mmCIF file of C-alpha atoms and ligand atoms in Angstrom:
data_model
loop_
_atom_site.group_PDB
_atom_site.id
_atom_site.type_symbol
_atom_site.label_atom_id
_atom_site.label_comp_id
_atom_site.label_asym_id
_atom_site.label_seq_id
_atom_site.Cartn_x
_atom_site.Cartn_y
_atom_site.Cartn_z
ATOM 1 C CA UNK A 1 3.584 6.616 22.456
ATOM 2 C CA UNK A 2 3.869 5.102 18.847
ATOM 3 C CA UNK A 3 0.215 6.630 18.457
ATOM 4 C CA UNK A 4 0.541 9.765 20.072
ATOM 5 C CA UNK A 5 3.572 10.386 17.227
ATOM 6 C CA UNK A 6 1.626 9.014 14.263
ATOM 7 C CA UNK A 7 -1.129 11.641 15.070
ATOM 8 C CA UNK A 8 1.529 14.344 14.890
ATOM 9 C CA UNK A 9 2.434 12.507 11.590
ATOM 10 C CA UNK A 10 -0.566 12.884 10.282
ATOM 11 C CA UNK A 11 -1.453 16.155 11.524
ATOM 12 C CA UNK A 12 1.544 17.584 9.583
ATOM 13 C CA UNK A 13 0.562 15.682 6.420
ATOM 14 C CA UNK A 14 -2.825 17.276 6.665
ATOM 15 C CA UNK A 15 -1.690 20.522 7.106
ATOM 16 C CA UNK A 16 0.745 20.407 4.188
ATOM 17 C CA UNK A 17 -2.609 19.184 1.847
ATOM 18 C CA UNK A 18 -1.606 15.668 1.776
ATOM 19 C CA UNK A 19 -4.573 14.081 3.606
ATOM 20 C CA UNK A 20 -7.963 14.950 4.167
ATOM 21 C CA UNK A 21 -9.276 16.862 6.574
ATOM 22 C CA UNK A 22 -10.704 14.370 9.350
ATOM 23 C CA UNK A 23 -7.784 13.875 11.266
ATOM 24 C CA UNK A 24 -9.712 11.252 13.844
ATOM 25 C CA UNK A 25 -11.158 9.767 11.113
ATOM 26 C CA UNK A 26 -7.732 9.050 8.817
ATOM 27 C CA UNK A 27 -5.735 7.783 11.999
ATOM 28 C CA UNK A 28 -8.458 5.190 12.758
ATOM 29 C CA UNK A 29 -8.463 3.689 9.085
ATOM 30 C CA UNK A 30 -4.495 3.696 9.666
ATOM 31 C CA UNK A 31 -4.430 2.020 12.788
ATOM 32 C CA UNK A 32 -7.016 -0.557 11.168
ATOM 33 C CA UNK A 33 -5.515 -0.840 8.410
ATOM 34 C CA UNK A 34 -2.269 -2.030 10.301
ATOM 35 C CA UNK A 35 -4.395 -4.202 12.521
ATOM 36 C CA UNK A 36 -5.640 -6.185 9.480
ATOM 37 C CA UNK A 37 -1.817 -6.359 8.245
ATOM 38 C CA UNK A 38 -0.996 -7.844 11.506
ATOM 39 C CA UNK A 39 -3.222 -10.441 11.201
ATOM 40 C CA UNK A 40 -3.051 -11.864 7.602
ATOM 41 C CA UNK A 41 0.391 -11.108 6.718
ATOM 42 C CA UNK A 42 3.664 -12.316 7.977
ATOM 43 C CA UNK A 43 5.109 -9.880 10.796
ATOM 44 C CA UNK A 44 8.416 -9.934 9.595
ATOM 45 C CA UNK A 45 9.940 -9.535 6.292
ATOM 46 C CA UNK A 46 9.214 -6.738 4.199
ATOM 47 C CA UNK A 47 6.647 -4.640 2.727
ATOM 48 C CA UNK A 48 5.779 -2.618 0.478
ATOM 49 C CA UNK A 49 3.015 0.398 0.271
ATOM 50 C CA UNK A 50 1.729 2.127 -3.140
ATOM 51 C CA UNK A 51 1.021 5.695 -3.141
ATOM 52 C CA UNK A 52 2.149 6.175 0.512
ATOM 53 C CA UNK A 53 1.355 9.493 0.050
ATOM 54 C CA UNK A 54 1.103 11.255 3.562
ATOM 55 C CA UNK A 55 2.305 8.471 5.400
ATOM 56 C CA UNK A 56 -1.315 6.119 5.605
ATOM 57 C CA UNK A 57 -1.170 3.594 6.447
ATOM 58 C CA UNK A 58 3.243 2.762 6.063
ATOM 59 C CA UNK A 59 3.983 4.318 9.307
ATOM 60 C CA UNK A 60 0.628 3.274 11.290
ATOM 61 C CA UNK A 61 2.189 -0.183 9.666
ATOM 62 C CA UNK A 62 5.846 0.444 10.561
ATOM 63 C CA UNK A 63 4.792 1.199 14.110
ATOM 64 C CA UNK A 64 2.168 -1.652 14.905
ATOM 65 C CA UNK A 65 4.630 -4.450 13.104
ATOM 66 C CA UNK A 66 7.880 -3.912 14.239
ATOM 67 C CA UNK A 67 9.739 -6.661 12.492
ATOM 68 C CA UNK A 68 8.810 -5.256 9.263
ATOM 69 C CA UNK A 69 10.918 -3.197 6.983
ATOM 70 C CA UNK A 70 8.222 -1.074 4.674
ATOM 71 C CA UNK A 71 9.345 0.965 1.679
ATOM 72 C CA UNK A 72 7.128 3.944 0.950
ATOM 73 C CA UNK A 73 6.487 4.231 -3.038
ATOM 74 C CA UNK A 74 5.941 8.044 -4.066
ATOM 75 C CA UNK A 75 6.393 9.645 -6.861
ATOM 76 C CA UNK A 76 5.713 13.040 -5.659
ATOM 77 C CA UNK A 77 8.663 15.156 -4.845
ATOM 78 C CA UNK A 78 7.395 17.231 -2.084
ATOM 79 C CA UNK A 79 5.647 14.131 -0.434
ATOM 80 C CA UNK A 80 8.672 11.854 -0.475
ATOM 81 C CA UNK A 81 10.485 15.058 1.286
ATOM 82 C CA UNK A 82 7.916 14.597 4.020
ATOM 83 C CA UNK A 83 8.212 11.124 4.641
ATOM 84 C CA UNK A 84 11.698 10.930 4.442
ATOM 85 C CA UNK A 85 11.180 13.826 7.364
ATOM 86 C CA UNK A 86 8.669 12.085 9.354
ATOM 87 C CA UNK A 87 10.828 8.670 9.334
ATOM 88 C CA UNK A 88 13.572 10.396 10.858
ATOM 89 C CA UNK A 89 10.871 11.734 13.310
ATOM 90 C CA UNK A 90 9.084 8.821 13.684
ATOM 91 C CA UNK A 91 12.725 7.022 14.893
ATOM 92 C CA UNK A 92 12.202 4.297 12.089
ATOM 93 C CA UNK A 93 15.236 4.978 9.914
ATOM 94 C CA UNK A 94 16.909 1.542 10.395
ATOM 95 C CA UNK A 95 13.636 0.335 8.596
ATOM 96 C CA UNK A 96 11.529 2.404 6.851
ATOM 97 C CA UNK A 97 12.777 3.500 3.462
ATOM 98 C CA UNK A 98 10.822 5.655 0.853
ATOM 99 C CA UNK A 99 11.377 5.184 -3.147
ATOM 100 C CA UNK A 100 10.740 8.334 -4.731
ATOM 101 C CA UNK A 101 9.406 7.391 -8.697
ATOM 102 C CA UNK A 102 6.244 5.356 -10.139
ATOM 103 C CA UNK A 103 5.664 1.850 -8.693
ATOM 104 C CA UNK A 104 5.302 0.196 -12.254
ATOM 105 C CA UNK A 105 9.194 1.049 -12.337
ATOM 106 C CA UNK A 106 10.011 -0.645 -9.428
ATOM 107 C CA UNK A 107 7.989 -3.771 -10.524
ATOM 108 C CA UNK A 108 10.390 -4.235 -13.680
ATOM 109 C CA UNK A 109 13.513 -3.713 -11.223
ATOM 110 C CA UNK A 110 14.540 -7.242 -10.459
ATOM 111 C CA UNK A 111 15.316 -6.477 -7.118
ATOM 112 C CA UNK A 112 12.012 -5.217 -6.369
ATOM 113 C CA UNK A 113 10.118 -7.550 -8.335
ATOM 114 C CA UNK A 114 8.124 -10.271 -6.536
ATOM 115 C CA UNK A 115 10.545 -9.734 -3.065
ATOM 116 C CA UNK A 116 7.891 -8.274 -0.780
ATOM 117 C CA UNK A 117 6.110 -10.561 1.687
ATOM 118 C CA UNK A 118 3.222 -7.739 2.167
ATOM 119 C CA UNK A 119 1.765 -4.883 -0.292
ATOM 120 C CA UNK A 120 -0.342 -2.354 0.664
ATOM 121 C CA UNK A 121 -2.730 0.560 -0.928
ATOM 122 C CA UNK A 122 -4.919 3.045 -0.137
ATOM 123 C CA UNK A 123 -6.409 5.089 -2.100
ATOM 124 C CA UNK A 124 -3.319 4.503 -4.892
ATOM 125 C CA UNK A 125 -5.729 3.739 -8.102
ATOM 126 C CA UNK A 126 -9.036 1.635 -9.663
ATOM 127 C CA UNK A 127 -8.273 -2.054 -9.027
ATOM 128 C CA UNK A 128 -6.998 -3.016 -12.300
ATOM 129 C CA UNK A 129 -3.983 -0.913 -12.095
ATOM 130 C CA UNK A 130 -3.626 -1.628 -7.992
ATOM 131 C CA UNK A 131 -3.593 -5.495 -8.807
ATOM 132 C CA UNK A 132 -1.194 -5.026 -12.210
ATOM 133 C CA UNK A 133 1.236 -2.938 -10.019
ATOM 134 C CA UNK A 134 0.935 -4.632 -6.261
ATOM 135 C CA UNK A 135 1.202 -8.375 -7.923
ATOM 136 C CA UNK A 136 4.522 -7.179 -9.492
ATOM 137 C CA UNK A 137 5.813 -6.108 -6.464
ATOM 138 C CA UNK A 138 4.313 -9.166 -4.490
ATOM 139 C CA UNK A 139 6.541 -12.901 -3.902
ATOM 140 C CA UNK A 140 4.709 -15.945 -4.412
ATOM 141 C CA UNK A 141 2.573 -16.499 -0.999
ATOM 142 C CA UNK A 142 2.477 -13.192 -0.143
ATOM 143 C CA UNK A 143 -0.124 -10.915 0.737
ATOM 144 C CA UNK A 144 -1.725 -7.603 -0.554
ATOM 145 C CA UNK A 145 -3.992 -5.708 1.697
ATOM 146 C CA UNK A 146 -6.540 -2.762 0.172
ATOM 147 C CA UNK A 147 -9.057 -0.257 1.111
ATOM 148 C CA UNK A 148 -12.297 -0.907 0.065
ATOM 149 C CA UNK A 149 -15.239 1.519 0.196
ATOM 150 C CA UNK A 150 -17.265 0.805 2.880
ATOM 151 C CA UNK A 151 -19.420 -2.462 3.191
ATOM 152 C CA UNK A 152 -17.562 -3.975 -0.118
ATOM 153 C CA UNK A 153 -18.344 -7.598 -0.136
ATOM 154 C CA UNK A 154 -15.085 -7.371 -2.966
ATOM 155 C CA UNK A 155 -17.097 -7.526 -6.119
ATOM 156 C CA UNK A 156 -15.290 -4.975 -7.827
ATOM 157 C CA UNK A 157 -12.262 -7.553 -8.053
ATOM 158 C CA UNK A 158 -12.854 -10.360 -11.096
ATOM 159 C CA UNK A 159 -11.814 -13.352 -10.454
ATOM 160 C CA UNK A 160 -10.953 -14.097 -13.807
ATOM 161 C CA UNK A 161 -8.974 -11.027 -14.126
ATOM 162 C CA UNK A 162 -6.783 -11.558 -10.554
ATOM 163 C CA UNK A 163 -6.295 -15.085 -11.683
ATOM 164 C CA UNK A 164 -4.298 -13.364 -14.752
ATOM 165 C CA UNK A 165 -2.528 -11.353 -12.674
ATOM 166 C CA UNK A 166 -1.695 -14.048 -10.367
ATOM 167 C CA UNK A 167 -3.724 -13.759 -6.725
ATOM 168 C CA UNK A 168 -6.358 -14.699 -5.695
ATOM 169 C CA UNK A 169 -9.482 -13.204 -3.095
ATOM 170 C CA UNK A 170 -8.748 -14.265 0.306
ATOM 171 C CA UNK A 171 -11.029 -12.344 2.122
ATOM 172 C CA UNK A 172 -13.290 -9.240 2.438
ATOM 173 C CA UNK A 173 -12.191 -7.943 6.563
ATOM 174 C CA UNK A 174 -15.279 -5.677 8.003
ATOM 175 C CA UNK A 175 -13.806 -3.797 11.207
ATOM 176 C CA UNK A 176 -15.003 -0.322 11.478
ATOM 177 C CA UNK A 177 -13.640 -0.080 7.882
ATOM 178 C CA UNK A 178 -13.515 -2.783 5.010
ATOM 179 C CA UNK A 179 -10.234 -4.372 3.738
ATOM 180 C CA UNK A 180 -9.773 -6.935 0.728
ATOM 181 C CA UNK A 181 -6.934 -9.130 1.067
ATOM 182 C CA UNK A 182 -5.379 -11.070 -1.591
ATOM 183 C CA UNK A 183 -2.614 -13.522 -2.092
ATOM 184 C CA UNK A 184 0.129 -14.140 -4.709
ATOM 185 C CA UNK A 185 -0.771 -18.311 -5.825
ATOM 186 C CA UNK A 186 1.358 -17.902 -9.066
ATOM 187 C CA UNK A 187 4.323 -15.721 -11.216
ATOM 188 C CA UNK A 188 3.456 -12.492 -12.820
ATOM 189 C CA UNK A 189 3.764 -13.031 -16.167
ATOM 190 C CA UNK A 190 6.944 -11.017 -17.338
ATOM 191 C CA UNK A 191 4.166 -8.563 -19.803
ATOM 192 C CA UNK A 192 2.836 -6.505 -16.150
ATOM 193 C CA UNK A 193 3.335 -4.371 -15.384
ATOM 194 C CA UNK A 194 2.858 -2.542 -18.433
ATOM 195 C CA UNK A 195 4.746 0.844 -18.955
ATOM 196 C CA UNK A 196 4.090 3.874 -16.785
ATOM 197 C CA UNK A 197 0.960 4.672 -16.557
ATOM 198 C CA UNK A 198 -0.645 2.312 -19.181
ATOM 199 C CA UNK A 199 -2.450 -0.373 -16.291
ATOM 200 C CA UNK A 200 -4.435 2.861 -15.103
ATOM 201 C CA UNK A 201 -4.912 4.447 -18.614
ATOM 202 C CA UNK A 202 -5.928 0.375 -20.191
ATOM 203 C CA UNK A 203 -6.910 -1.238 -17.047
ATOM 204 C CA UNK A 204 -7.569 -4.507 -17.688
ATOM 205 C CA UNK A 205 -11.346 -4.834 -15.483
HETATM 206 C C1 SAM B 1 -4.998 9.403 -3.171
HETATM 207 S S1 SAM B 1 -3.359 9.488 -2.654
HETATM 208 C C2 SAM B 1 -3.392 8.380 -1.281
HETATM 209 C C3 SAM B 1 -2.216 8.605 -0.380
HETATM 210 C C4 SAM B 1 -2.209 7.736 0.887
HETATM 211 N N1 SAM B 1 -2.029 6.339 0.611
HETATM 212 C C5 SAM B 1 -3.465 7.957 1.701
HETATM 213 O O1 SAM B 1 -4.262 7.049 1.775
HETATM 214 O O2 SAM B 1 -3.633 9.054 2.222
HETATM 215 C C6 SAM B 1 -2.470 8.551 -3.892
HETATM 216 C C7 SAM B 1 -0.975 8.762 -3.824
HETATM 217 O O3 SAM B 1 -0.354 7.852 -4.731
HETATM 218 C C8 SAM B 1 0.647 8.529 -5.458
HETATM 219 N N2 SAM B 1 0.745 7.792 -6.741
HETATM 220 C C9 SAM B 1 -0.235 7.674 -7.673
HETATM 221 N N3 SAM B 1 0.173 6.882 -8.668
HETATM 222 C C10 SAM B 1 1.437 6.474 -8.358
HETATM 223 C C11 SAM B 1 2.382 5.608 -8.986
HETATM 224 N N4 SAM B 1 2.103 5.029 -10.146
HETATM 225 N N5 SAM B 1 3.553 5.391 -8.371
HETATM 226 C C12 SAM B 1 3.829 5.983 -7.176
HETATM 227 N N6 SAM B 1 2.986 6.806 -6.530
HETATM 228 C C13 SAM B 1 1.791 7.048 -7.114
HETATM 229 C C14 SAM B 1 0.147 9.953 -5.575
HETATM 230 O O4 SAM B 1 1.183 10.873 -5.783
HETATM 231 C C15 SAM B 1 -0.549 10.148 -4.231
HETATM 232 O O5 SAM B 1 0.327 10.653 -3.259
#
């Protein structure tokens, strides 16, 4: 049932330009996605997804772990006005939220910063900026959850580099798509994330 209703949700977002064009293909790295979430992050609690975009993979998310509340981060106007649609569709308005605006905003908000158990991205920037942004966003323990291309073994990530931003690599998942998982092991320092639009313009690997 949940599935039959994300494919809808997807089949809208493709049709309004907001996903590509392999339908089958975007559904199944959602519903993977989510699978990996289920596994290495806490199922309750709350998380947090970067670019959300069309909806992949926060609702595939919101519908596989159902103890989760997940706030959508868009700064899009015309994509925020279909998620906020598709939640009410979807039935998930007693937990699924969207923030309309840039995610480096809502890591300087104090009552965004470092409070979600679980960050996600796909497809929301080049690793520098996704680790500057996510690790604002992500509390001490927690875990962040990205799309790799396929057969990554993770090497695009420096240690050195996530070690300033406060994670570390916990591991590369191969199902029929590849994942990189991190976890939060110290504070962000208070200078990330820089302003808007600086990590992807200076990343810093
Ligand atoms: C390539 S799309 C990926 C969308 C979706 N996650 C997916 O996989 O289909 C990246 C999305 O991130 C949004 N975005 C990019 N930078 C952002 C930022 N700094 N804050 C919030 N949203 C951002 C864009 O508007 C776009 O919708």
């Amino acid at each position: 049932m949940h599935q039959e209703r994300l494919r809808q949700s997807i089949l809208r977002a493709q049709s309004l330009g907001f996903t590509g064009d392999d339908v089958d293909l975007i559904e199944r790295h959602s519903v993977r996605f989510a699978e990996v979430c289920r596994v290495v992050a806490p199922v309750q609690g709350a998380a947090v997804d970067l670019g959300s975009g069309g909806g992949v993979p926060g609702f595939a998310i919101a519908g596989l772990i159902e103890g989760l509340s997940v706030l959508l981060v868009e700064s899009m106007e015309k994509r925020v006005a279909f998620l906020r649609e598709q939640i009410v569709k979807l039935g998930y308005t007693d937990r699924v939220e969207v923030f309309c605006g840039r995610a480096e905003v809502l890591g300087r908000d104090s009552r965004y910063r470092e409070r979600f158990n679980l960050v996600t991205a796909r497809g929301f920037g080049p690793p520098s900026a996704t680790v500057e942004i996510g690790s604002a966003l992500l509390a001490l323990d927690g875990v962040m959850v990205v799309s790799e291309p396929p057969d990554s073994d993770g090497g695009r990530w420096q240690p050195e580099a996530l070690r300033e931003f406060g994670v570390e690599k916990l591991d590369v998942v191969q199902n029929e798509f590849s994942f990189i998982v991190f976890r939060k092991v110290s504070p962000l320092s208070g200078r990330y994330p820089r302003r808007t639009g600086i990590p992807f313009k200076r990343p810093i690997f």
